[in-house]
Amino acid sequence: MLKPQASRSRETQSLNGLWSFALDSEAGEAPWSRRLATSRQVPVPSSYNDVFVDAEIRDHVGIVWYQRNLIVPASWTNRRIVLRFDAVTHAGTVYVGDQRVAHHEGGYTPFEVDVSELLTPGEEVLVTVAVDNRLSTATIPPGEVSEGPDGKQHQLYRHDFFNYSGLHRSVHLYATPRSHVSDITVTTSLNDDGSAAVAYDVAVAGEGNVRVTLRDEERREVAGGIASTGTLHVERPTLWQPGAAYLYELVVRLEAPDGEHDEYTLPVGIRTIEVKGQEFLINGKPFYFTGFGKHEDAPFRGKGHDDVLLVHDFALLDWIGANSFRTAHYPYAEEVLDYADRHGIVVIDETAAVGLNINMVAGLTGGELTPTFSPKTMNDTTREAHAQGIRELVARDKNHPSVVLWCIANEPASSEAGARDYFEPLVELTRELDATRPVTFANQGAARFDNDQIVDLFDVICLNRYFGWYEQTGDLASAERALEAELTGWAATHDMPIIMAEYGVDTYAGLHQAVASPWSEEYQIDFLAMYHRVFDRIPAVVGEQIWNFADFQTKSAIFRVDGNKKGVFTRDRRPKSVARELRNRWTAIRAAARREGETP
Ligand code: GCB
């Protein structure tokens, strides 16, 4: 799915800014049929939860209404006009004037609707969106809604981050010619003589001839084609590499018989990815992932996309020497991937399938066990929502060179009966949609190398482990033995590379101790140093991504103090003491990789 873009043939209008906002209980019948009777305004993009000072809004379960007017420029006559939402979390129903024009489920992928027939250029119209944040076994992520004794809806969810909701990303109105480029797929490979093949496939709605031109960063044409599908040959390509991004541009032009042309420009990074035995190769050379599991999370805006935060977070990644991150636990804004493409940061791209694990907390507390995969729990409807999430993720992100690995779930109950039947078709689907990238899932500690039911379906083992925190709390010597036994077990039983996709400790910034124990900055330093010693002893470990980049908000819980505090940075992005230690380690790892001719 192509991102809106202004070009010679396309125009865009941002619908970001302040929208009218009302809870469902305040909005009356058919709120789209008139102006919302409210003085409240909410910023877009943003979560609505924390911008007001009102528990009713912060903890609201159900529908809220967003509304604004729009005017299509008078010059947009005879154009195809599209209304596009980059993310409505978790479901959105859109009305233009009196008409319901779209409904979309899945809070982290875009959707759009052709509204050409509904809008008259030059005239004003109301756009109203019902945003529903309820999660059930029919949604990804899943959850359960129940009615409390107060008659209010209560939302149960099993993921460890606050259920922020709203219009989290940009809203656009854009115009294209009626015959237009509707999709582009690009894949790249390298030939033995060092030249590259850039295979492209252009989908068109309407009629016309396609022409493509590949330009380098100096805008010099390096190859071209005159068909909607083909392979371009690049003699001496400059490769896209971690830390040294290089982006060509594929300019796609559709020449329609009526003389109207459409033009779309797609950045293209030439690079290869391969999993070979226990190695992860980028451009044929071993790559070692350093970095974090992140979140889209910040004070006030919640999960709302913000370019200031985007640039600052990447500046911190650069400062600390990280070369990668995982989009835990949902697809991030496209702006984030564009930035990663342009700045050479490697991305593990994750779906929103988090919390498919009913017994995780029960397992820890000795509660009663319920099967996770069953007709009453995660069932065929859940799996269809999950499959749709995978389709939309791949459709949106397939052309990003920074994305090197699809992660289709976080911590599902992969040792339980039913996990294999649930996951096998989803892995197959991912491979059908994209044969060029490996596939993984993030494995939870209860599923070990000898009882996990699904890992062999995948290409890379991603492990989330908390020895020394949830287990062996405060006892790093025992934790070190447990971690080493676990990693050696995986390495001996599976010929696959291992990435430690989560490891970390809650750390209260400013808490210092001479004798380090949990929650102190010193314990975070000792804990991470212990993990790193172990990783360095096990060659199958090809990556370390600490949980988490920054402290983040969660629902209220007895083991959370104003959120999860496992960040290496605080929620307002100040480094904890461990940051400098990591900077030394990761800078040294990168320097060694460069010396040895590996991918830094
Ligand atoms: C995990 C989850 C992550 C949590 C983390 C924690 O395993 O994947 O979402 O936030 O543990 O801090 O407990």
mmCIF file of C-alpha atoms in Angstrom, residues 25 32 62 72 80 88 90 216 235 271 317 348 363 376 395 465 498 523 574 577:
data_model
loop_
_atom_site.group_PDB
_atom_site.id
_atom_site.type_symbol
_atom_site.label_atom_id
_atom_site.label_comp_id
_atom_site.label_asym_id
_atom_site.label_seq_id
_atom_site.Cartn_x
_atom_site.Cartn_y
_atom_site.Cartn_z
ATOM 1 C CA SER A 25 -22.191 8.829 26.052
ATOM 2 C CA TRP A 32 -22.119 12.206 12.095
ATOM 3 C CA GLY A 62 -15.718 1.764 23.933
ATOM 4 C CA VAL A 72 -11.607 19.831 -1.192
ATOM 5 C CA ARG A 80 -9.496 10.609 -7.784
ATOM 6 C CA VAL A 88 -6.950 4.473 14.104
ATOM 7 C CA HIS A 90 -8.032 -0.072 17.444
ATOM 8 C CA ASP A 216 21.059 7.214 -7.703
ATOM 9 C CA GLU A 235 26.343 -2.458 -12.685
ATOM 10 C CA ARG A 271 20.712 -5.189 -0.041
ATOM 11 C CA LEU A 317 20.216 5.215 19.098
ATOM 12 C CA ILE A 348 12.660 -6.274 13.189
ATOM 13 C CA GLY A 363 1.793 -19.662 35.466
ATOM 14 C CA LYS A 376 -13.523 -20.172 23.515
ATOM 15 C CA ALA A 395 1.589 -4.735 2.209
ATOM 16 C CA ARG A 465 14.344 -13.876 29.010
ATOM 17 C CA ILE A 498 19.512 -16.711 18.210
ATOM 18 C CA TYR A 523 21.744 -3.623 39.421
ATOM 19 C CA ARG A 574 17.327 10.883 29.955
ATOM 20 C CA SER A 577 23.813 5.121 34.283
#
